[in-house]
């Protein structure tokens, strides 16, 4: 997750940890709800009858065995595609990203005091304007 957050900051220029973690949590919960529901529908299509409990016909038991194998295979393929093509961060890219983010953050930290001074001056001039207005009244 940390690499994904850094990658997002590197690409977009803003660090959005809260957004990334909340989306991760949301989609994990969504998958935990939809995944079992889809499997139950597939089991019904393969002939599984809940009222029979463990006394399913042999053909249904065979179908369930193949369903489990198919689900593991499908999950492995999805993970392979995701890691290979979507999450394609290697050590070289992570090192480059870290170096650039460190430089960017150092530049922002160096610029921060100047911005704070400007904000303080603005706040002081606003306070003086309020004080002048109060004196006039």
PDB file of C-alpha atoms in Angstrom:
ATOM      1  CA  UNK A   1       0.000   0.000   0.000  1.00  0.00           C
ATOM      2  CA  UNK A   2       2.810   2.427   0.816  1.00  0.00           C
ATOM      3  CA  UNK A   3       4.290   2.096  -2.676  1.00  0.00           C
ATOM      4  CA  UNK A   4       0.870   2.707  -4.214  1.00  0.00           C
ATOM      5  CA  UNK A   5       0.401   5.849  -2.100  1.00  0.00           C
ATOM      6  CA  UNK A   6       3.858   7.108  -3.060  1.00  0.00           C
ATOM      7  CA  UNK A   7       3.170   6.307  -6.719  1.00  0.00           C
ATOM      8  CA  UNK A   8      -0.064   8.315  -6.591  1.00  0.00           C
ATOM      9  CA  UNK A   9       1.782  11.257  -5.008  1.00  0.00           C
ATOM     10  CA  UNK A  10       4.586  10.961  -7.568  1.00  0.00           C
ATOM     11  CA  UNK A  11       2.153  10.967 -10.503  1.00  0.00           C
ATOM     12  CA  UNK A  12      -0.428  13.500  -9.249  1.00  0.00           C
ATOM     13  CA  UNK A  13       1.591  15.722  -6.923  1.00  0.00           C
ATOM     14  CA  UNK A  14      -0.633  15.268  -3.873  1.00  0.00           C
ATOM     15  CA  UNK A  15      -0.414  12.758  -1.055  1.00  0.00           C
ATOM     16  CA  UNK A  16      -3.822  11.167  -0.579  1.00  0.00           C
ATOM     17  CA  UNK A  17      -3.314   8.479   2.048  1.00  0.00           C
ATOM     18  CA  UNK A  18      -6.824   8.708   3.445  1.00  0.00           C
ATOM     19  CA  UNK A  19      -8.437   8.393   0.034  1.00  0.00           C
ATOM     20  CA  UNK A  20      -6.310   5.408  -0.948  1.00  0.00           C
ATOM     21  CA  UNK A  21      -6.929   3.551   2.318  1.00  0.00           C
ATOM     22  CA  UNK A  22     -10.677   4.270   2.269  1.00  0.00           C
ATOM     23  CA  UNK A  23     -10.971   3.074  -1.346  1.00  0.00           C
ATOM     24  CA  UNK A  24      -8.985  -0.046  -0.452  1.00  0.00           C
ATOM     25  CA  UNK A  25     -11.330  -0.741   2.457  1.00  0.00           C
ATOM     26  CA  UNK A  26     -14.451  -0.068   0.379  1.00  0.00           C
ATOM     27  CA  UNK A  27     -13.455  -2.329  -2.505  1.00  0.00           C
ATOM     28  CA  UNK A  28     -12.319  -5.078  -0.140  1.00  0.00           C
ATOM     29  CA  UNK A  29     -15.746  -5.028   1.530  1.00  0.00           C
ATOM     30  CA  UNK A  30     -17.477  -4.896  -1.849  1.00  0.00           C
ATOM     31  CA  UNK A  31     -15.524  -7.954  -3.003  1.00  0.00           C
ATOM     32  CA  UNK A  32     -16.304  -9.763   0.255  1.00  0.00           C
ATOM     33  CA  UNK A  33     -19.999  -9.237  -0.449  1.00  0.00           C
ATOM     34  CA  UNK A  34     -20.120  -9.869  -4.185  1.00  0.00           C
ATOM     35  CA  UNK A  35     -17.663 -12.780  -4.318  1.00  0.00           C
ATOM     36  CA  UNK A  36     -19.607 -15.213  -2.137  1.00  0.00           C
ATOM     37  CA  UNK A  37     -22.874 -14.144  -3.767  1.00  0.00           C
ATOM     38  CA  UNK A  38     -21.502 -14.958  -7.215  1.00  0.00           C
ATOM     39  CA  UNK A  39     -20.204 -18.325  -5.996  1.00  0.00           C
ATOM     40  CA  UNK A  40     -23.611 -19.199  -4.508  1.00  0.00           C
ATOM     41  CA  UNK A  41     -25.275 -18.398  -7.839  1.00  0.00           C
ATOM     42  CA  UNK A  42     -22.742 -20.552  -9.697  1.00  0.00           C
ATOM     43  CA  UNK A  43     -23.234 -23.398  -7.213  1.00  0.00           C
ATOM     44  CA  UNK A  44     -26.991 -23.264  -7.844  1.00  0.00           C
ATOM     45  CA  UNK A  45     -26.392 -23.349 -11.593  1.00  0.00           C
ATOM     46  CA  UNK A  46     -24.169 -26.431 -11.120  1.00  0.00           C
ATOM     47  CA  UNK A  47     -27.002 -28.306  -9.376  1.00  0.00           C
ATOM     48  CA  UNK A  48     -26.272 -27.718  -5.684  1.00  0.00           C
ATOM     49  CA  UNK A  49     -29.403 -27.953  -3.525  1.00  0.00           C
ATOM     50  CA  UNK A  50     -29.038 -26.512  -0.034  1.00  0.00           C
ATOM     51  CA  UNK A  51     -31.832 -28.611   1.455  1.00  0.00           C
ATOM     52  CA  UNK A  52     -29.849 -31.805   0.667  1.00  0.00           C
ATOM     53  CA  UNK A  53     -26.940 -30.663   2.818  1.00  0.00           C
ATOM     54  CA  UNK A  54     -24.017 -33.070   2.474  1.00  0.00           C
ATOM     55  CA  UNK A  55     -26.133 -35.619   0.560  1.00  0.00           C
ATOM     56  CA  UNK A  56     -25.597 -34.060  -2.868  1.00  0.00           C
ATOM     57  CA  UNK A  57     -25.601 -36.276  -5.982  1.00  0.00           C
ATOM     58  CA  UNK A  58     -22.161 -37.406  -7.172  1.00  0.00           C
ATOM     59  CA  UNK A  59     -22.331 -35.181 -10.289  1.00  0.00           C
ATOM     60  CA  UNK A  60     -22.887 -32.117  -8.093  1.00  0.00           C
ATOM     61  CA  UNK A  61     -19.928 -33.084  -5.883  1.00  0.00           C
ATOM     62  CA  UNK A  62     -17.772 -33.372  -9.023  1.00  0.00           C
ATOM     63  CA  UNK A  63     -19.015 -29.972 -10.193  1.00  0.00           C
ATOM     64  CA  UNK A  64     -18.115 -28.423  -6.828  1.00  0.00           C
ATOM     65  CA  UNK A  65     -14.615 -29.899  -7.045  1.00  0.00           C
ATOM     66  CA  UNK A  66     -14.139 -28.317 -10.479  1.00  0.00           C
ATOM     67  CA  UNK A  67     -15.658 -25.053  -9.263  1.00  0.00           C
ATOM     68  CA  UNK A  68     -13.074 -24.797  -6.471  1.00  0.00           C
ATOM     69  CA  UNK A  69     -10.256 -25.516  -8.927  1.00  0.00           C
ATOM     70  CA  UNK A  70     -11.640 -22.958 -11.391  1.00  0.00           C
ATOM     71  CA  UNK A  71     -11.963 -20.288  -8.687  1.00  0.00           C
ATOM     72  CA  UNK A  72      -8.352 -20.780  -7.538  1.00  0.00           C
ATOM     73  CA  UNK A  73      -7.143 -20.662 -11.140  1.00  0.00           C
ATOM     74  CA  UNK A  74      -9.210 -17.553 -11.908  1.00  0.00           C
ATOM     75  CA  UNK A  75      -7.865 -15.821  -8.777  1.00  0.00           C
ATOM     76  CA  UNK A  76      -4.271 -16.686  -9.701  1.00  0.00           C
ATOM     77  CA  UNK A  77      -4.726 -15.347 -13.249  1.00  0.00           C
ATOM     78  CA  UNK A  78      -6.301 -12.101 -12.002  1.00  0.00           C
ATOM     79  CA  UNK A  79      -3.471 -11.627  -9.484  1.00  0.00           C
ATOM     80  CA  UNK A  80      -0.828 -12.323 -12.155  1.00  0.00           C
ATOM     81  CA  UNK A  81      -2.386  -9.807 -14.560  1.00  0.00           C
ATOM     82  CA  UNK A  82      -2.755  -7.219 -11.791  1.00  0.00           C
ATOM     83  CA  UNK A  83       0.822  -7.520 -10.584  1.00  0.00           C
ATOM     84  CA  UNK A  84       2.304  -7.699 -14.089  1.00  0.00           C
ATOM     85  CA  UNK A  85       0.363  -5.010 -15.916  1.00  0.00           C
ATOM     86  CA  UNK A  86      -1.371  -2.774 -13.373  1.00  0.00           C
ATOM     87  CA  UNK A  87       0.969  -2.703 -10.363  1.00  0.00           C
ATOM     88  CA  UNK A  88       4.138  -2.605 -12.413  1.00  0.00           C
ATOM     89  CA  UNK A  89       6.492  -1.075  -9.863  1.00  0.00           C
ATOM     90  CA  UNK A  90       9.947  -2.600  -9.871  1.00  0.00           C
ATOM     91  CA  UNK A  91      12.907  -1.772  -7.617  1.00  0.00           C
ATOM     92  CA  UNK A  92      14.375   0.677 -10.123  1.00  0.00           C
ATOM     93  CA  UNK A  93      11.127   2.625 -10.516  1.00  0.00           C
ATOM     94  CA  UNK A  94      10.517   2.674  -6.737  1.00  0.00           C
ATOM     95  CA  UNK A  95      14.058   4.016  -6.163  1.00  0.00           C
ATOM     96  CA  UNK A  96      13.533   6.727  -8.799  1.00  0.00           C
ATOM     97  CA  UNK A  97      10.156   7.605  -7.312  1.00  0.00           C
ATOM     98  CA  UNK A  98      11.571   7.803  -3.779  1.00  0.00           C
ATOM     99  CA  UNK A  99      14.441  10.012  -4.908  1.00  0.00           C
ATOM    100  CA  UNK A 100      12.146  12.416  -6.758  1.00  0.00           C
ATOM    101  CA  UNK A 101       9.627  12.549  -3.900  1.00  0.00           C
ATOM    102  CA  UNK A 102      12.400  13.247  -1.382  1.00  0.00           C
ATOM    103  CA  UNK A 103      13.675  16.122  -3.530  1.00  0.00           C
ATOM    104  CA  UNK A 104      10.147  17.480  -4.031  1.00  0.00           C
ATOM    105  CA  UNK A 105       9.386  17.329  -0.306  1.00  0.00           C
ATOM    106  CA  UNK A 106      12.703  19.049   0.557  1.00  0.00           C
ATOM    107  CA  UNK A 107      11.889  21.860  -1.885  1.00  0.00           C
ATOM    108  CA  UNK A 108       8.406  22.229  -0.382  1.00  0.00           C
ATOM    109  CA  UNK A 109       9.854  22.296   3.138  1.00  0.00           C
ATOM    110  CA  UNK A 110      12.349  24.995   2.137  1.00  0.00           C
ATOM    111  CA  UNK A 111       9.581  27.093   0.568  1.00  0.00           C
ATOM    112  CA  UNK A 112       7.243  26.668   3.533  1.00  0.00           C
ATOM    113  CA  UNK A 113       8.859  29.265   5.853  1.00  0.00           C
ATOM    114  CA  UNK A 114       8.608  31.953   3.143  1.00  0.00           C
ATOM    115  CA  UNK A 115       4.937  31.136   2.636  1.00  0.00           C
ATOM    116  CA  UNK A 116       4.330  31.202   6.394  1.00  0.00           C
ATOM    117  CA  UNK A 117       5.973  34.629   6.683  1.00  0.00           C
ATOM    118  CA  UNK A 118       3.762  35.933   3.863  1.00  0.00           C
ATOM    119  CA  UNK A 119       0.672  34.519   5.594  1.00  0.00           C
ATOM    120  CA  UNK A 120       1.696  36.102   8.915  1.00  0.00           C
ATOM    121  CA  UNK A 121       2.199  39.483   7.237  1.00  0.00           C
ATOM    122  CA  UNK A 122      -1.207  39.182   5.632  1.00  0.00           C
ATOM    123  CA  UNK A 123      -2.775  38.229   8.986  1.00  0.00           C
ATOM    124  CA  UNK A 124      -1.040  41.181  10.693  1.00  0.00           C
ATOM    125  CA  UNK A 125      -2.219  43.660   8.058  1.00  0.00           C
ATOM    126  CA  UNK A 126      -5.746  42.292   8.419  1.00  0.00           C
ATOM    127  CA  UNK A 127      -5.532  42.652  12.196  1.00  0.00           C
ATOM    128  CA  UNK A 128      -4.285  46.237  11.795  1.00  0.00           C
ATOM    129  CA  UNK A 129      -7.201  47.009   9.444  1.00  0.00           C
ATOM    130  CA  UNK A 130      -9.663  45.643  12.001  1.00  0.00           C
ATOM    131  CA  UNK A 131      -8.001  47.641  14.781  1.00  0.00           C
ATOM    132  CA  UNK A 132      -8.101  50.846  12.664  1.00  0.00           C
ATOM    133  CA  UNK A 133     -11.778  50.271  11.867  1.00  0.00           C
ATOM    134  CA  UNK A 134     -12.556  49.726  15.545  1.00  0.00           C
ATOM    135  CA  UNK A 135     -10.763  52.962  16.501  1.00  0.00           C
ATOM    136  CA  UNK A 136     -12.728  54.949  13.921  1.00  0.00           C
ATOM    137  CA  UNK A 137     -16.045  53.681  15.292  1.00  0.00           C
TER     138      UNK A 137
END
